[in-house]
Amino acid sequence: MILVTGISGGLGGLIFRGLSAEDGLDVAGGTRSGDGATARRIDFDDPTSLTEGFRGVDVLVFVSAGYAEDDVVLARHGAVVDAAGAAGVRHVVYTSLARSGDLLTIALPHRWTEARLAAAPFDVTILRNGLYAEVAAGLATAAAASAAETGVFAAAFGAGRVSIVAKEDLAEVAVRVATETQRDLASGRRSRHAGKTYELEGVEAVGGQDIAEVLSDTLNRPVCYQPISLSTAREALAGSGQDPYQITHTLSIFSNIRAGCLEAHDTDLTTLLPAGPRDVRDQLVQAVGESAHQSVPSRT
C-alpha cells in the first residue's frame, strides 16, 4: 500500500489523485481530520494517530509540513520518522527543498529531516522540490490592481531571478517515484529509487522585470519594474496579516533572490518528466488574467 500525507493540501492532493489514477495500486490518503474511511487520520501533532495511520503501509509519501515555526516542524517530522520505523514502513518518499534553497530560512527543517530519514530503518528517496510557480504568481496577482493603476510593479528582487516550477510537475515526479517503488517492492526487489536524492529545480527563472512584462501583457498597459529595499518590503509585510515566521521566510526569499542564490543551473526534472516541464510563464499569465478579470477594470 502507498499512503500520501497531507492530501488536503495542494501538493499532497495532486499526488494522491495521480496515484489513485494508476492501475493496480492500493492507495490511501491521510489528513489531520481523516475519518478512517475516505482518508486515514494522520495528524503530525498527535503521534498516536501516526502509529495507527501507518499500519500496513509499504510506501509512505511524506509531504513536508513546513507551515509553522521550526521547533514545531522538527517535532512533527521527527514523529513521522519514528512512527514510520515502528510501523514497518519499507520506503519513504520525502518532499524536501531544492539545493538552491540551502540559504533560505525554510531550509533547516528540511535538511534536519533528511538526516533523520538517512538514519532510519527503511529506504528513502528525497525529492528536493524547487520553489513553486505560485510564489511568483502570488506576487503578480497581488500587484495586479496597483500595477493597472500606476503602471509600476514594486518588489524586493533587486536584479535577481528565481527558478520556479509548476506544482503539477513536482506531483508527477512523486507519482512516478512512488508507483515504481511500490511495483518494485511487490516484485520482491528493492526500489530503483532507494537512496536517491533528486534535485527538482525549475528550468525557468523569473525576476522583477519578467513579472512586470507579464503584467503589461495581461493588463494591456505598460508596467515597469521598480526594485524596493528589504526594509520597505518588511514594512509592507508587517501589515499583511502574515504570522511573524511567514514574514521572516518571505524576506529570506527576497534576500536570496537579490543575492542571486535562487537561480538554479542543474535539475533532474527533465529526466524524470519525459514530456518535459510545464511553461511556468503560462501559469503567471493565467493567474494574473484571472485576478484582473475579478478585480481590475478593463483598459482599452
CSV table of N, CA and C in Angstrom, one decimal, residues 23-121:
chain,number,residue,atom,x,y,z
A,23,ASP,N,-3.2,2.2,-12.5
A,23,ASP,CA,-3.9,0.9,-12.4
A,23,ASP,C,-3.1,0.0,-11.4
A,24,GLY,N,-3.9,-0.7,-10.7
A,24,GLY,CA,-3.4,-1.8,-9.8
A,24,GLY,C,-2.7,-1.4,-8.5
A,25,LEU,N,-2.9,-0.1,-8.1
A,25,LEU,CA,-2.2,0.4,-6.9
A,25,LEU,C,-3.3,0.5,-5.8
A,26,ASP,N,-2.8,0.1,-4.6
A,26,ASP,CA,-3.6,0.3,-3.4
A,26,ASP,C,-3.1,1.6,-2.8
A,27,VAL,N,-3.9,2.6,-2.8
A,27,VAL,CA,-3.5,4.0,-2.4
A,27,VAL,C,-4.4,4.5,-1.3
A,28,ALA,N,-3.9,5.1,-0.3
A,28,ALA,CA,-4.6,5.7,0.8
A,28,ALA,C,-4.1,7.1,1.0
A,29,GLY,N,-5.0,8.0,1.5
A,29,GLY,CA,-4.6,9.4,1.8
A,29,GLY,C,-4.7,9.6,3.3
A,30,GLY,N,-4.0,10.6,3.7
A,30,GLY,CA,-4.0,11.0,5.1
A,30,GLY,C,-4.2,12.4,5.3
A,31,THR,N,-5.1,12.8,6.3
A,31,THR,CA,-5.3,14.2,6.6
A,31,THR,C,-5.4,14.3,8.2
A,32,ARG,N,-5.3,15.5,8.6
A,32,ARG,CA,-5.4,15.8,10.1
A,32,ARG,C,-6.7,15.4,10.6
A,33,SER,N,-7.8,15.5,9.8
A,33,SER,CA,-9.2,15.2,10.2
A,33,SER,C,-9.7,14.0,9.6
A,34,GLY,N,-8.9,13.1,9.1
A,34,GLY,CA,-9.3,11.9,8.4
A,34,GLY,C,-10.4,11.1,9.2
A,35,ASP,N,-11.3,10.6,8.4
A,35,ASP,CA,-12.5,9.9,9.1
A,35,ASP,C,-12.3,8.4,9.2
A,36,GLY,N,-11.1,7.9,8.7
A,36,GLY,CA,-10.8,6.5,8.7
A,36,GLY,C,-11.4,5.7,7.6
A,37,ALA,N,-12.3,6.4,6.8
A,37,ALA,CA,-12.9,5.7,5.7
A,37,ALA,C,-12.4,6.3,4.4
A,38,THR,N,-12.7,7.5,4.1
A,38,THR,CA,-12.3,8.2,2.9
A,38,THR,C,-10.8,8.6,3.0
A,39,ALA,N,-10.3,8.8,4.2
A,39,ALA,CA,-9.0,9.2,4.5
A,39,ALA,C,-8.6,8.7,5.9
A,40,ARG,N,-7.3,8.3,6.0
A,40,ARG,CA,-6.8,8.0,7.3
A,40,ARG,C,-6.5,9.2,8.1
A,41,ARG,N,-6.6,9.1,9.4
A,41,ARG,CA,-6.3,10.3,10.3
A,41,ARG,C,-4.8,10.3,10.5
A,42,ILE,N,-4.1,11.2,9.9
A,42,ILE,CA,-2.7,11.4,10.0
A,42,ILE,C,-2.4,12.8,10.5
A,43,ASP,N,-2.3,13.0,11.8
A,43,ASP,CA,-2.1,14.3,12.5
A,43,ASP,C,-0.7,14.3,13.0
A,44,PHE,N,0.2,15.1,12.4
A,44,PHE,CA,1.6,15.2,12.8
A,44,PHE,C,1.8,15.7,14.2
A,45,ASP,N,0.8,16.4,14.7
A,45,ASP,CA,0.8,16.9,16.1
A,45,ASP,C,0.3,15.9,17.1
A,46,ASP,N,-0.1,14.7,16.6
A,46,ASP,CA,-0.6,13.6,17.5
A,46,ASP,C,0.0,12.3,17.1
A,47,PRO,N,1.2,12.0,17.7
A,47,PRO,CA,1.9,10.8,17.3
A,47,PRO,C,1.1,9.5,17.4
A,48,THR,N,0.1,9.5,18.3
A,48,THR,CA,-0.7,8.3,18.4
A,48,THR,C,-1.4,8.0,17.1
A,49,SER,N,-1.8,9.1,16.4
A,49,SER,CA,-2.5,8.9,15.2
A,49,SER,C,-1.6,8.3,14.1
A,50,LEU,N,-0.3,8.6,14.2
A,50,LEU,CA,0.6,8.1,13.2
A,50,LEU,C,0.8,6.6,13.3
A,51,THR,N,0.9,6.1,14.6
A,51,THR,CA,1.1,4.7,14.8
A,51,THR,C,0.1,3.8,14.1
A,52,GLU,N,-1.2,4.2,14.3
A,52,GLU,CA,-2.3,3.5,13.6
A,52,GLU,C,-2.4,3.8,12.1
A,53,GLY,N,-2.1,5.1,11.8
A,53,GLY,CA,-2.3,5.5,10.4
A,53,GLY,C,-1.3,4.9,9.5
A,54,PHE,N,-0.1,4.6,9.9
A,54,PHE,CA,0.9,4.0,9.0
A,54,PHE,C,0.8,2.4,9.0
A,55,ARG,N,-0.2,1.9,9.6
A,55,ARG,CA,-0.3,0.4,9.7
A,55,ARG,C,-0.5,-0.1,8.3
A,56,GLY,N,0.3,-1.1,7.9
A,56,GLY,CA,0.1,-1.8,6.6
A,56,GLY,C,0.7,-1.0,5.4
A,57,VAL,N,1.4,0.1,5.7
A,57,VAL,CA,1.9,0.9,4.6
A,57,VAL,C,3.3,0.4,4.1
A,58,ASP,N,3.4,0.2,2.8
A,58,ASP,CA,4.8,-0.1,2.3
A,58,ASP,C,5.5,1.1,1.9
A,59,VAL,N,4.9,2.0,1.2
A,59,VAL,CA,5.5,3.2,0.6
A,59,VAL,C,4.8,4.4,1.2
A,60,LEU,N,5.5,5.2,2.0
A,60,LEU,CA,4.9,6.5,2.5
A,60,LEU,C,5.4,7.7,1.8
A,61,VAL,N,4.5,8.4,1.2
A,61,VAL,CA,4.8,9.7,0.5
A,61,VAL,C,4.6,10.8,1.6
A,62,PHE,N,5.7,11.2,2.1
A,62,PHE,CA,5.8,12.1,3.3
A,62,PHE,C,5.9,13.5,2.8
A,63,VAL,N,4.7,14.2,2.7
A,63,VAL,CA,4.7,15.6,2.2
A,63,VAL,C,5.0,16.5,3.4
A,64,SER,N,6.0,17.3,3.3
A,64,SER,CA,6.5,18.1,4.4
A,64,SER,C,5.5,19.0,5.0
A,65,ALA,N,5.6,19.3,6.3
A,65,ALA,CA,4.6,20.1,7.0
A,65,ALA,C,5.3,21.3,7.5
A,66,GLY,N,5.7,22.3,6.6
A,66,GLY,CA,6.5,23.4,7.0
A,66,GLY,C,5.8,24.6,7.4
A,67,TYR,N,4.5,24.6,7.5
A,67,TYR,CA,3.8,25.9,7.8
A,67,TYR,C,3.7,26.1,9.3
A,68,ALA,N,4.8,26.3,9.9
A,68,ALA,CA,4.9,26.6,11.4
A,68,ALA,C,6.3,27.0,11.7
A,69,GLU,N,6.5,27.4,13.0
A,69,GLU,CA,7.9,27.7,13.4
A,69,GLU,C,8.7,26.4,13.4
A,70,ASP,N,10.0,26.6,13.3
A,70,ASP,CA,10.9,25.5,13.1
A,70,ASP,C,10.8,24.4,14.2
A,71,ASP,N,10.6,24.8,15.5
A,71,ASP,CA,10.6,23.8,16.5
A,71,ASP,C,9.4,22.9,16.4
A,72,VAL,N,8.3,23.5,15.9
A,72,VAL,CA,7.0,22.7,15.6
A,72,VAL,C,7.3,21.8,14.5
A,73,VAL,N,7.9,22.3,13.4
A,73,VAL,CA,8.1,21.4,12.2
A,73,VAL,C,9.1,20.2,12.6
A,74,LEU,N,10.1,20.5,13.3
A,74,LEU,CA,11.0,19.5,13.7
A,74,LEU,C,10.3,18.4,14.5
A,75,ALA,N,9.5,18.8,15.5
A,75,ALA,CA,8.7,17.8,16.3
A,75,ALA,C,7.8,17.0,15.4
A,76,ARG,N,7.1,17.6,14.5
A,76,ARG,CA,6.2,16.9,13.6
A,76,ARG,C,7.0,15.9,12.7
A,77,HIS,N,8.0,16.3,12.1
A,77,HIS,CA,8.8,15.5,11.2
A,77,HIS,C,9.5,14.3,11.9
A,78,GLY,N,10.0,14.7,13.1
A,78,GLY,CA,10.6,13.6,13.9
A,78,GLY,C,9.6,12.5,14.3
A,79,ALA,N,8.4,12.9,14.6
A,79,ALA,CA,7.3,12.0,15.0
A,79,ALA,C,7.0,11.1,13.8
A,80,VAL,N,7.0,11.7,12.6
A,80,VAL,CA,6.7,10.9,11.4
A,80,VAL,C,7.7,9.8,11.2
A,81,VAL,N,9.0,10.2,11.3
A,81,VAL,CA,10.1,9.3,11.1
A,81,VAL,C,10.0,8.1,12.1
A,82,ASP,N,9.8,8.5,13.3
A,82,ASP,CA,9.8,7.5,14.4
A,82,ASP,C,8.6,6.5,14.2
A,83,ALA,N,7.4,7.0,13.8
A,83,ALA,CA,6.3,6.2,13.6
A,83,ALA,C,6.4,5.3,12.4
A,84,ALA,N,7.0,5.8,11.3
A,84,ALA,CA,7.1,5.0,10.1
A,84,ALA,C,8.1,3.9,10.4
A,85,GLY,N,9.1,4.1,11.2
A,85,GLY,CA,10.0,3.0,11.5
A,85,GLY,C,9.3,2.0,12.4
A,86,ALA,N,8.6,2.4,13.4
A,86,ALA,CA,7.9,1.5,14.3
A,86,ALA,C,6.8,0.7,13.6
A,87,ALA,N,6.2,1.3,12.5
A,87,ALA,CA,5.1,0.6,11.8
A,87,ALA,C,5.6,-0.3,10.7
A,88,GLY,N,6.9,-0.3,10.5
A,88,GLY,CA,7.4,-1.2,9.5
A,88,GLY,C,7.3,-0.7,8.0
A,89,VAL,N,7.1,0.6,7.9
A,89,VAL,CA,7.1,1.1,6.5
A,89,VAL,C,8.4,0.8,5.8
A,90,ARG,N,8.4,0.4,4.6
A,90,ARG,CA,9.5,-0.1,3.9
A,90,ARG,C,10.3,1.0,3.1
A,91,HIS,N,9.6,2.0,2.7
A,91,HIS,CA,10.2,3.0,1.9
A,91,HIS,C,9.5,4.4,2.1
A,92,VAL,N,10.2,5.4,2.3
A,92,VAL,CA,9.7,6.8,2.5
A,92,VAL,C,10.1,7.7,1.3
A,93,VAL,N,9.2,8.4,0.7
A,93,VAL,CA,9.5,9.4,-0.3
A,93,VAL,C,9.2,10.7,0.3
A,94,TYR,N,10.2,11.5,0.5
A,94,TYR,CA,10.0,12.8,1.3
A,94,TYR,C,10.2,14.0,0.3
A,95,THR,N,9.2,14.9,0.4
A,95,THR,CA,9.3,16.2,-0.4
A,95,THR,C,10.0,17.2,0.4
A,96,SER,N,11.3,17.5,-0.1
A,96,SER,CA,12.2,18.4,0.6
A,96,SER,C,12.3,19.7,-0.2
A,97,LEU,N,13.4,20.4,0.0
A,97,LEU,CA,13.7,21.7,-0.6
A,97,LEU,C,14.9,21.6,-1.5
A,98,ALA,N,14.8,22.2,-2.7
A,98,ALA,CA,15.9,22.1,-3.6
A,98,ALA,C,17.2,22.7,-3.1
A,99,ARG,N,18.3,22.3,-3.6
A,99,ARG,CA,19.6,22.7,-3.2
A,99,ARG,C,19.9,24.2,-3.3
A,100,SER,N,19.3,24.8,-4.3
A,100,SER,CA,19.4,26.3,-4.4
A,100,SER,C,18.9,27.0,-3.2
A,101,GLY,N,18.0,26.3,-2.4
A,101,GLY,CA,17.4,27.0,-1.3
A,101,GLY,C,18.1,26.8,0.0
A,102,ASP,N,19.4,26.3,0.0
A,102,ASP,CA,20.1,26.0,1.2
A,102,ASP,C,20.2,27.2,2.2
A,103,LEU,N,20.2,28.4,1.6
A,103,LEU,CA,20.4,29.6,2.5
A,103,LEU,C,19.1,30.2,2.9
A,104,LEU,N,18.0,29.6,2.5
A,104,LEU,CA,16.7,30.1,2.9
A,104,LEU,C,16.4,29.7,4.4
A,105,THR,N,15.6,30.5,5.1
A,105,THR,CA,15.3,30.2,6.5
A,105,THR,C,14.4,28.9,6.5
A,106,ILE,N,13.8,28.5,5.5
A,106,ILE,CA,13.0,27.3,5.5
A,106,ILE,C,13.8,26.1,5.3
A,107,ALA,N,15.1,26.2,5.0
A,107,ALA,CA,15.9,25.0,4.7
A,107,ALA,C,16.2,24.1,5.9
A,108,LEU,N,16.4,24.8,7.0
A,108,LEU,CA,16.9,24.0,8.2
A,108,LEU,C,16.0,22.8,8.5
A,109,PRO,N,14.7,22.9,8.6
A,109,PRO,CA,13.9,21.7,8.9
A,109,PRO,C,14.0,20.6,7.9
A,110,HIS,N,14.1,21.0,6.6
A,110,HIS,CA,14.3,20.0,5.5
A,110,HIS,C,15.6,19.2,5.6
A,111,ARG,N,16.7,19.9,5.8
A,111,ARG,CA,17.9,19.2,5.9
A,111,ARG,C,18.0,18.4,7.2
A,112,TRP,N,17.4,18.9,8.3
A,112,TRP,CA,17.4,18.1,9.5
A,112,TRP,C,16.5,16.8,9.3
A,113,THR,N,15.4,16.9,8.6
A,113,THR,CA,14.6,15.8,8.3
A,113,THR,C,15.3,14.8,7.4
A,114,GLU,N,16.0,15.3,6.4
A,114,GLU,CA,16.8,14.4,5.5
A,114,GLU,C,17.8,13.6,6.3
A,115,ALA,N,18.4,14.2,7.3
A,115,ALA,CA,19.4,13.5,8.1
A,115,ALA,C,18.7,12.4,9.0
A,116,ARG,N,17.5,12.8,9.6
A,116,ARG,CA,16.8,11.8,10.4
A,116,ARG,C,16.4,10.6,9.5
A,117,LEU,N,15.9,10.9,8.3
A,117,LEU,CA,15.5,9.8,7.4
A,117,LEU,C,16.7,8.9,7.0
A,118,ALA,N,17.8,9.5,6.8
A,118,ALA,CA,19.0,8.7,6.4
A,118,ALA,C,19.4,7.7,7.5
A,119,ALA,N,19.1,8.0,8.8
A,119,ALA,CA,19.4,7.1,9.9
A,119,ALA,C,18.3,6.2,10.2
A,120,ALA,N,17.2,6.2,9.5
A,120,ALA,CA,16.0,5.4,9.8
A,120,ALA,C,16.1,4.0,9.2
A,121,PRO,N,15.3,3.0,9.7
A,121,PRO,CA,15.5,1.6,9.3
A,121,PRO,C,14.7,1.3,8.0
